[in-house]
Coordinates of C-alpha atoms in Angstrom, one line a residue:
M27 CA 87.4 73.5 98.6
S28 CA 90.0 73.3 95.9
K29 CA 92.4 70.4 95.5
S30 CA 95.3 72.6 96.5
D31 CA 93.5 73.5 99.7
Q32 CA 93.2 69.8 100.4
G33 CA 97.0 69.3 100.0
Y34 CA 96.5 67.3 96.7
T35 CA 99.9 65.9 95.7
G36 CA 99.4 64.5 92.2
L37 CA 102.5 65.3 90.1
G38 CA 100.4 66.7 87.2
F39 CA 98.5 69.0 89.5
I40 CA 101.7 70.1 91.3
L41 CA 103.4 71.1 88.0
K42 CA 100.2 72.9 86.8
D43 CA 99.8 74.7 90.2
T44 CA 103.5 75.5 90.3
L45 CA 103.6 77.1 86.9
Q46 CA 100.3 79.0 87.2
W47 CA 100.1 82.7 86.5
S48 CA 97.9 85.1 88.5
N49 CA 96.6 88.5 87.4
E50 CA 94.8 89.1 90.6
A51 CA 97.5 91.2 92.3
P52 CA 97.8 94.7 90.7
I53 CA 101.3 96.0 89.9
N54 CA 102.6 98.1 92.7
Y55 CA 104.4 100.8 90.6
P56 CA 106.0 102.6 93.6
Q57 CA 107.6 99.2 94.5
V58 CA 108.9 98.8 91.0
I59 CA 110.3 102.3 90.8
A60 CA 111.9 102.1 94.3
G61 CA 113.3 98.6 93.5
F62 CA 115.1 99.8 90.3
I63 CA 116.4 103.1 91.6
G64 CA 117.3 101.8 95.1
M65 CA 119.1 98.6 94.0
A66 CA 120.9 100.1 91.0
G67 CA 121.8 103.2 93.1
C68 CA 123.3 101.2 96.0
I69 CA 125.4 98.9 93.7
S70 CA 126.6 101.9 91.6
L71 CA 127.5 103.8 94.8
G72 CA 129.5 100.8 95.9
F73 CA 131.4 100.7 92.6
Y74 CA 132.0 104.5 92.7
L75 CA 133.4 104.4 96.2
N76 CA 135.3 101.2 95.5
H77 CA 133.4 99.7 98.5
L78 CA 131.7 96.6 97.3
M79 CA 130.7 95.5 100.8
F80 CA 128.6 98.7 101.2
G81 CA 127.1 98.1 97.8
L82 CA 126.1 94.5 98.6
V83 CA 124.7 95.0 102.1
S84 CA 122.9 98.2 101.3
T85 CA 121.2 96.5 98.4
F86 CA 119.9 93.9 100.7
G87 CA 118.4 96.8 102.8
V88 CA 116.6 98.1 99.7
M89 CA 115.3 94.6 98.9
I90 CA 113.9 94.0 102.3
T91 CA 112.0 97.3 102.5
N92 CA 110.9 96.9 98.9
D93 CA 109.2 93.6 99.9
T94 CA 107.0 95.5 102.4
S95 CA 103.7 96.4 100.8
S96 CA 100.6 98.1 102.3
N97 CA 97.1 99.0 101.1
G98 CA 96.8 101.7 103.8
T99 CA 97.9 105.3 103.9
I100 CA 101.4 106.5 103.1
K101 CA 101.9 107.2 106.8
K102 CA 100.9 103.6 107.7
H103 CA 103.2 102.3 104.9
A104 CA 106.1 104.4 106.1
T105 CA 105.6 103.1 109.7
E106 CA 105.7 99.5 108.4
L107 CA 108.8 100.2 106.4
F108 CA 110.6 101.6 109.4
R109 CA 109.7 98.5 111.4
T110 CA 111.1 96.4 108.7
M111 CA 114.3 98.4 108.7
A112 CA 114.6 98.0 112.4
T113 CA 113.9 94.3 112.3
G114 CA 116.4 93.7 109.5
T115 CA 119.2 95.8 111.1
V116 CA 119.0 94.0 114.4
A117 CA 118.9 90.6 112.6
I118 CA 122.0 91.4 110.5
F119 CA 123.8 92.6 113.7
I120 CA 122.9 89.3 115.6
G121 CA 123.9 87.2 112.5
I122 CA 127.4 88.8 112.4
I123 CA 127.8 88.3 116.2
I124 CA 127.1 84.5 116.0
A125 CA 129.0 84.0 112.7
G126 CA 132.0 81.7 112.4
N127 CA 131.5 79.4 115.4
G128 CA 130.6 76.1 113.7
W129 CA 128.2 74.0 115.8
V130 CA 127.4 76.9 118.1
T131 CA 126.4 79.1 115.1
G132 CA 124.2 76.3 113.7
G133 CA 122.6 75.8 117.1
L134 CA 121.9 79.5 117.6
I135 CA 120.3 79.7 114.1
V136 CA 118.0 76.8 115.0
M137 CA 117.1 78.6 118.3
I138 CA 116.4 81.9 116.5
S139 CA 114.3 80.1 113.8
T140 CA 112.3 78.1 116.3
L141 CA 111.6 81.1 118.6
A142 CA 110.6 83.3 115.6
A143 CA 108.3 80.6 114.3
L144 CA 106.6 80.4 117.7
L145 CA 106.2 84.1 118.1
G146 CA 105.0 84.5 114.5
G147 CA 101.7 82.9 115.6
I148 CA 100.7 86.1 117.4
S149 CA 99.7 87.9 114.2
R150 CA 100.3 88.1 110.5
S151 CA 102.6 91.2 110.8
V152 CA 104.6 89.4 113.5
A153 CA 104.8 86.3 111.3
I154 CA 106.2 88.3 108.4
A155 CA 108.7 90.1 110.6
S156 CA 109.8 86.8 112.2
V157 CA 110.5 85.3 108.8
Q158 CA 112.5 88.4 107.7
F159 CA 114.4 88.2 111.0
V160 CA 115.4 84.6 110.4
I161 CA 116.4 85.2 106.8
L162 CA 118.6 88.2 107.6
S163 CA 120.1 86.5 110.6
I164 CA 121.2 83.7 108.3
I165 CA 122.5 86.2 105.8
G166 CA 124.4 88.0 108.5
S167 CA 126.0 84.8 109.8
S168 CA 127.1 84.0 106.3
M169 CA 129.1 87.1 105.9
G170 CA 132.4 85.6 106.7
D171 CA 133.7 83.0 109.3
G172 CA 134.0 85.6 112.0
L173 CA 136.2 87.9 110.0
L174 CA 133.5 90.6 109.9
H175 CA 133.5 90.9 113.7
Q176 CA 135.7 93.9 113.1
D177 CA 132.8 95.5 111.2
I178 CA 130.1 94.5 113.7
F179 CA 128.5 97.9 113.7
R180 CA 129.5 99.0 110.2
V181 CA 127.7 96.3 108.3
P182 CA 124.3 96.8 110.0
A183 CA 124.8 100.5 109.3
Y184 CA 125.2 99.7 105.6
F185 CA 122.0 97.7 105.7
A186 CA 120.2 100.5 107.5
S187 CA 121.4 103.0 104.9
G188 CA 120.0 100.9 102.1
S189 CA 116.8 100.4 103.9
L190 CA 116.5 104.1 104.5
L191 CA 117.0 104.8 100.8
G192 CA 114.4 102.2 100.0
I193 CA 111.9 103.8 102.4
I194 CA 112.5 107.3 101.0
L195 CA 112.1 106.1 97.4
S196 CA 108.9 104.1 98.3
V197 CA 107.3 107.0 100.1
I198 CA 108.1 109.5 97.4
A199 CA 106.9 107.2 94.6
G200 CA 103.8 106.4 96.5
Y201 CA 103.0 110.0 97.2
L202 CA 103.5 111.0 93.5
M203 CA 101.3 108.2 92.3
Q204 CA 98.6 108.2 95.0
K205 CA 96.3 110.3 92.7
S206 CA 96.1 107.4 90.3
D207 CA 95.2 104.9 93.0
H208 CA 91.5 104.6 93.2
N209 CA 91.4 101.7 95.6
V210 CA 89.3 102.3 98.6
S211 CA 90.6 100.8 101.8
V212 CA 88.0 99.0 103.8
Q213 CA 88.3 99.5 107.6
T214 CA 87.8 96.3 109.5
A215 CA 87.7 95.7 113.2
K216 CA 91.1 94.8 114.6
L217 CA 92.1 92.9 117.7
S218 CA 94.2 94.7 120.2
Y219 CA 97.7 93.5 121.0
K220 CA 96.5 92.1 124.3
Q221 CA 93.7 90.2 122.6
R222 CA 96.1 88.8 120.0
F223 CA 98.5 87.7 122.7
T224 CA 95.7 86.1 124.8
L225 CA 94.4 84.2 121.7
W226 CA 98.0 83.1 120.8
R227 CA 98.6 81.8 124.3
S228 CA 95.3 79.8 124.2
K229 CA 96.4 78.1 121.0
L230 CA 99.6 76.8 122.7
I231 CA 97.5 74.7 125.1
H232 CA 97.1 72.2 122.2
F233 CA 99.8 70.6 120.0
T234 CA 98.2 72.2 116.9
G235 CA 99.5 75.6 118.2
W236 CA 103.1 74.2 118.2
K237 CA 102.9 72.3 114.9
Y238 CA 104.5 75.0 112.7
T239 CA 107.2 75.6 115.3
V240 CA 108.1 71.9 115.4
R241 CA 108.2 71.7 111.6
V242 CA 110.6 74.7 111.4
A243 CA 112.8 73.3 114.2
L244 CA 113.1 69.9 112.5
C245 CA 113.9 71.4 109.1
M246 CA 116.4 73.9 110.5
I247 CA 118.2 71.2 112.6
A248 CA 118.5 69.1 109.5
A249 CA 119.7 72.0 107.4
Q250 CA 122.5 72.9 109.9
L251 CA 123.5 69.3 110.2
M252 CA 123.8 68.9 106.5
G253 CA 126.0 72.0 106.2
I254 CA 128.3 71.2 109.1
V255 CA 128.7 67.4 108.7
F256 CA 129.3 67.5 105.0
H257 CA 131.3 70.8 105.1
L258 CA 129.2 72.4 102.4
E259 CA 130.8 75.6 101.3
R260 CA 127.7 77.8 101.1
S261 CA 125.4 75.8 103.3
Y262 CA 123.6 78.9 104.5
W263 CA 121.6 78.7 101.3
I264 CA 120.0 75.5 102.7
G265 CA 118.7 77.3 105.8
L266 CA 117.6 80.3 103.7
T267 CA 115.6 78.1 101.4
V268 CA 113.8 76.4 104.4
A269 CA 113.0 79.8 105.9
I270 CA 111.6 81.1 102.6
V271 CA 109.5 78.1 101.5
L272 CA 108.2 76.7 104.8
K273 CA 104.8 78.2 105.5
R274 CA 102.2 77.6 108.2
D275 CA 99.6 76.3 105.8
L276 CA 100.6 72.8 104.5
A277 CA 99.2 73.2 101.0
Y278 CA 100.8 76.6 100.6
S279 CA 104.2 75.2 101.8
Q280 CA 103.9 72.5 99.1
R281 CA 103.3 75.0 96.4
R282 CA 106.2 77.2 97.6
I283 CA 108.6 74.3 97.8
F284 CA 108.0 73.2 94.2
Q285 CA 107.9 76.8 92.9
R286 CA 111.2 77.6 94.5
G287 CA 112.9 74.4 93.3
I288 CA 111.7 74.7 89.7
G289 CA 112.3 78.4 89.6
T290 CA 115.9 78.0 91.0
A291 CA 116.7 75.3 88.5
A292 CA 115.6 77.6 85.7
G293 CA 117.4 80.5 87.3
V294 CA 120.7 78.5 87.3
L295 CA 120.3 77.8 83.6
L296 CA 119.7 81.6 83.1
G297 CA 122.6 82.4 85.4
S298 CA 124.9 80.1 83.4
C299 CA 124.7 82.7 80.7
L300 CA 126.7 84.9 83.0
L301 CA 129.6 82.4 82.5
L302 CA 129.5 83.1 78.8
W303 CA 128.7 86.8 79.0
S304 CA 130.9 88.8 81.5
L305 CA 129.1 92.1 82.2
P306 CA 131.2 95.2 82.8
Q307 CA 130.5 96.8 86.2
W308 CA 128.2 99.6 85.1
N309 CA 126.3 97.3 82.8
S310 CA 125.7 95.0 85.7
V311 CA 124.2 97.9 87.6
V312 CA 121.5 98.2 85.0
V313 CA 120.8 94.5 85.1
I314 CA 120.6 94.4 88.9
G315 CA 118.3 97.4 88.8
L316 CA 116.0 95.8 86.2
L317 CA 115.8 92.6 88.2
G318 CA 115.1 94.6 91.3
A319 CA 112.2 96.3 89.5
L320 CA 110.8 93.0 88.2
R321 CA 110.9 91.3 91.6
P322 CA 107.6 92.8 93.0
I323 CA 105.8 92.2 89.7
F324 CA 106.4 88.5 89.6
K325 CA 106.4 87.7 93.3
N326 CA 102.6 87.8 93.5
R327 CA 101.9 86.7 89.9
S328 CA 104.3 83.7 89.4
Y329 CA 106.5 82.7 92.3
A330 CA 108.4 80.3 90.1
I331 CA 109.4 83.1 87.7
Y332 CA 110.2 85.2 90.7
A333 CA 112.6 82.5 92.1
M334 CA 114.1 82.2 88.6
L335 CA 114.9 85.9 88.5
M336 CA 116.2 85.9 92.1
T337 CA 118.9 83.3 91.3
P338 CA 120.9 85.3 88.8
L339 CA 120.3 88.5 90.9
M340 CA 121.7 86.9 94.0
L341 CA 124.6 85.4 92.1
M342 CA 125.5 88.8 90.6
M343 CA 125.3 90.4 94.0
F344 CA 127.4 87.8 95.9
S345 CA 130.0 87.8 93.1
T346 CA 130.1 91.5 92.7
G347 CA 133.6 92.4 91.6
S348 CA 134.4 88.8 90.4
P349 CA 133.0 86.6 87.7
V350 CA 130.2 84.1 88.3
T351 CA 131.7 80.6 88.4
A352 CA 130.3 77.2 87.6
H353 CA 131.0 76.2 91.2
L354 CA 128.8 79.1 92.4
L355 CA 126.0 77.9 90.2
E356 CA 126.4 74.3 91.4
Y357 CA 126.3 75.4 95.1
R358 CA 123.2 77.5 94.5
L359 CA 121.4 74.7 92.8
L360 CA 122.5 71.9 95.2
D361 CA 121.9 73.9 98.4
T362 CA 118.5 75.1 97.2
M363 CA 117.4 71.6 96.2
I364 CA 118.6 70.2 99.6
G365 CA 116.6 72.9 101.4
C366 CA 113.5 72.1 99.3
V367 CA 113.8 68.3 100.0
L368 CA 114.2 68.9 103.7
A369 CA 111.2 71.3 103.7
Y370 CA 109.1 68.9 101.7
V371 CA 109.9 65.7 103.8
L372 CA 110.2 67.2 107.3
G373 CA 108.0 70.2 106.9
F374 CA 105.2 68.9 104.7
Y375 CA 105.1 65.2 103.8
I376 CA 105.1 63.6 107.2
W377 CA 102.6 66.2 108.5
N378 CA 100.3 65.9 105.5
N379 CA 100.2 62.1 105.8
A380 CA 99.5 62.4 109.5
S381 CA 96.6 64.8 108.8
Q382 CA 95.2 62.5 106.2
G383 CA 95.5 59.6 108.5
N384 CA 93.6 61.4 111.2
V385 CA 90.8 62.2 108.8
V386 CA 90.6 58.6 107.6
G387 CA 90.5 57.4 111.1
K388 CA 87.5 59.6 111.9
T389 CA 85.5 58.5 109.0

């Protein structure tokens, strides 16, 4: 067992582990192509129609479907993409409904996150969908303080449009490049939905089956309290960070927390260049497209670099039509760091120490 698997927390090891580079994951060229054309296309269409909200929300749709990968057939991949599209559209819809109600909104986000964490234990696919649901619910709730209620159906429709474009591009690119893919998929025995559900229910008899759910609940409660009590302007980034970095495996959570924190800090430095270099609209389309193409390459090879690239990408998207300001960079860095600290203390540290204490007690 490696030190990382044991939850080793030495500073030198953490930094080495955080900055490591992996060549194990092959480059998924259909994802790269779909990411560039889809994201650049949605933003450019938003500029062309003078409808920046469409450009922003539809680009999120492309991003979510572009994060869905599969080693199976094109038909199976398309099915997974449509499930992702449906999950994301419903999440955005719910996020807009609950937006702008202060403590009520915060409480509902905690409830959604906790329920999603609990249900995610059924299977890996449900776990992935549950995290996506939480992330997009938070994004939906961040789209105004209730002012978007008049667009309660329009905004999810924009997201679905971008998702559909991402699906079409991914399927076409996958079909055109399938001849060059010599990977042979190995068929393994799969549990039925009933068997998975029965196994999941049996785990809930013991506290171990609830541990991840409790970790998520604690972190999300703290995230919402921080934003509401201290009136943080873009506090939704705190909850987003928690949802992204908090994983079921403790050692994996530790790595993600440090990777996200270091990557975001580097990304803010990279994003500060935008203060000095104001891109024209159509030049920013190319930059967003390039960043969209690089995302799937670095996500599985160096998550720290991935987080670094995501920071200026998100800043450009959220400030589309207006310049990136120093305050926006400060909010991004501060909220991300708060989210990482909460995830580390409440979602990793106290649980890791408890686990080590139990092991020592048994020896």
